[in-house]
GROMACS .gro file of C-alpha atoms in nm:
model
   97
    1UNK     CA    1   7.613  13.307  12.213
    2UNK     CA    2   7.558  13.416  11.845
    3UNK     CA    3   7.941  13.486  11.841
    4UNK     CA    4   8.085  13.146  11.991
    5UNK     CA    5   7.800  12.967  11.707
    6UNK     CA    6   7.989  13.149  11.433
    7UNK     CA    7   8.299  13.099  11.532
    8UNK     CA    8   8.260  12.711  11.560
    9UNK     CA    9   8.075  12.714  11.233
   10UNK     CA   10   8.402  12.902  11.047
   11UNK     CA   11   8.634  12.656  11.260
   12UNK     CA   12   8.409  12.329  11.126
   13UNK     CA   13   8.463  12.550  10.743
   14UNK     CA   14   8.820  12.524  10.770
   15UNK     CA   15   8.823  12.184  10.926
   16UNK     CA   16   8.649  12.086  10.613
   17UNK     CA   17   8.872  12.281  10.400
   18UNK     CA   18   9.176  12.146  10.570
   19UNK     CA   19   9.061  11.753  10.536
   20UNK     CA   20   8.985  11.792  10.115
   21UNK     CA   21   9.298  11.952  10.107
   22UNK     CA   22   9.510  11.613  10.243
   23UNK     CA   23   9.266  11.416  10.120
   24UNK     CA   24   9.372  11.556   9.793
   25UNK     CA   25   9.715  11.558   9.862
   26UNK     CA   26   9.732  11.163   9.981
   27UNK     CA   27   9.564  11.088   9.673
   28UNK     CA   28   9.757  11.226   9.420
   29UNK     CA   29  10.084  11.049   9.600
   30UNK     CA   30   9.882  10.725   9.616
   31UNK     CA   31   9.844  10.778   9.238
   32UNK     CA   32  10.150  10.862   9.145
   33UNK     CA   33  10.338  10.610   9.366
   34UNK     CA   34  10.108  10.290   9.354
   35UNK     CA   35  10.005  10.333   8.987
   36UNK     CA   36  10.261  10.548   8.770
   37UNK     CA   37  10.512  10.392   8.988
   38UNK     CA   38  10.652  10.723   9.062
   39UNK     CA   39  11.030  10.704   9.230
   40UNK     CA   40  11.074  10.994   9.260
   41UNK     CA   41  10.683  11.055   9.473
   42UNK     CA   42  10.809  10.744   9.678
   43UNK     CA   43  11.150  10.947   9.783
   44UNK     CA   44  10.912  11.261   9.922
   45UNK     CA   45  10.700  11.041  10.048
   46UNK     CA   46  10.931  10.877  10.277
   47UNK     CA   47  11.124  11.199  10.370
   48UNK     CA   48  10.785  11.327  10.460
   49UNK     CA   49  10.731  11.086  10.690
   50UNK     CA   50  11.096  11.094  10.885
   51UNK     CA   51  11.021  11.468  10.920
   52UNK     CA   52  10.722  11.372  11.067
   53UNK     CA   53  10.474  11.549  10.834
   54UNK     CA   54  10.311  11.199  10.732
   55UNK     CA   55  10.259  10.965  11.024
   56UNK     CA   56  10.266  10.600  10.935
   57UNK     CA   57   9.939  10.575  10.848
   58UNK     CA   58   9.965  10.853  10.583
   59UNK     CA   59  10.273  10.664  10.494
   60UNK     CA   60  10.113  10.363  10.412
   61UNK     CA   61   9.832  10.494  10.224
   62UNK     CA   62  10.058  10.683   9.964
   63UNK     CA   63  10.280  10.333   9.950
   64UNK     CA   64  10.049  10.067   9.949
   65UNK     CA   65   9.803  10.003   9.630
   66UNK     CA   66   9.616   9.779   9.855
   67UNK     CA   67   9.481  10.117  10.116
   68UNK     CA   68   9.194  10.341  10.009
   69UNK     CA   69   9.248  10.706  10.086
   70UNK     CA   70   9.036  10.810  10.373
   71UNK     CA   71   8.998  11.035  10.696
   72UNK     CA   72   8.989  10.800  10.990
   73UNK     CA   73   8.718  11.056  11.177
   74UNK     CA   74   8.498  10.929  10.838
   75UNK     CA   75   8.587  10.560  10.899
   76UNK     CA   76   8.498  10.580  11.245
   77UNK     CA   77   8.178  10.724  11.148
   78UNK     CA   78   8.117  10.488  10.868
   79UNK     CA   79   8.189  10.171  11.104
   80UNK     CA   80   7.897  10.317  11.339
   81UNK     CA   81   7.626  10.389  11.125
   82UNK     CA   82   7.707   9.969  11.003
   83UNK     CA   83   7.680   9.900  11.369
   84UNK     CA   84   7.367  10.076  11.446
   85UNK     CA   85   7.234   9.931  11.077
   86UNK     CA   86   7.285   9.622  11.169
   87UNK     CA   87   7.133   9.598  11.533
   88UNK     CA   88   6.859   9.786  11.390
   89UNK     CA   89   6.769   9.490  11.103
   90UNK     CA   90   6.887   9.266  11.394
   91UNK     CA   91   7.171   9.107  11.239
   92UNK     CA   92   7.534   9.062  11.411
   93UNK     CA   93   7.671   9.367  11.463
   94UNK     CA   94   8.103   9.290  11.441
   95UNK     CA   95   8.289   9.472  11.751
   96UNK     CA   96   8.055   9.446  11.968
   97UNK     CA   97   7.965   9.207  12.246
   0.00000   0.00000   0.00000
């Protein structure tokens, strides 16, 4: 038991490890493409994502100034806790009937 508890702890480590790490990665080509305006970031960027190592969402963060750089697990997470916020206070909660 004590072994399967540690062994999901290091996996949740490396998880967590894993997400900063492209986190930190789609930021810096979302810099250097949206802002600095970048060519040559824009020209890894898209072979990156023919070789299938960005999908198109990754793609369209690092190309478009208008997309934040987040994980979608986070998002989902985020969009709950609003949900259960706002049927808490009682107010409209959006996506839901």
């Amino acid at each position: 038991m004590k072994k399967r508890i540690l062994r999901e702890f290091i996996l949740e480590q490396e998880l967590k490890k894993f997400k900063d790490f492209w986190y930190s990665i789609m930021s810096h080509f979302h810099e250097r493409i949206c802002y600095d305006k970048d060519n040559n970031y824009k020209i890894v960027s898209d072979d990156l994502y023919k070789n299938g190592v960005f999908d198109s969402n990754d793609n369209e963060i690092a190309n478009n100034i208008a997309r934040k750089v987040t994980i979608q697990d986070e998002n989902k997470q985020r969009i709950k806790r609003k949900i259960m916020i706002l049927d808490f206070k009682g107010g409209k909660s959006y996506g839901r009937k």
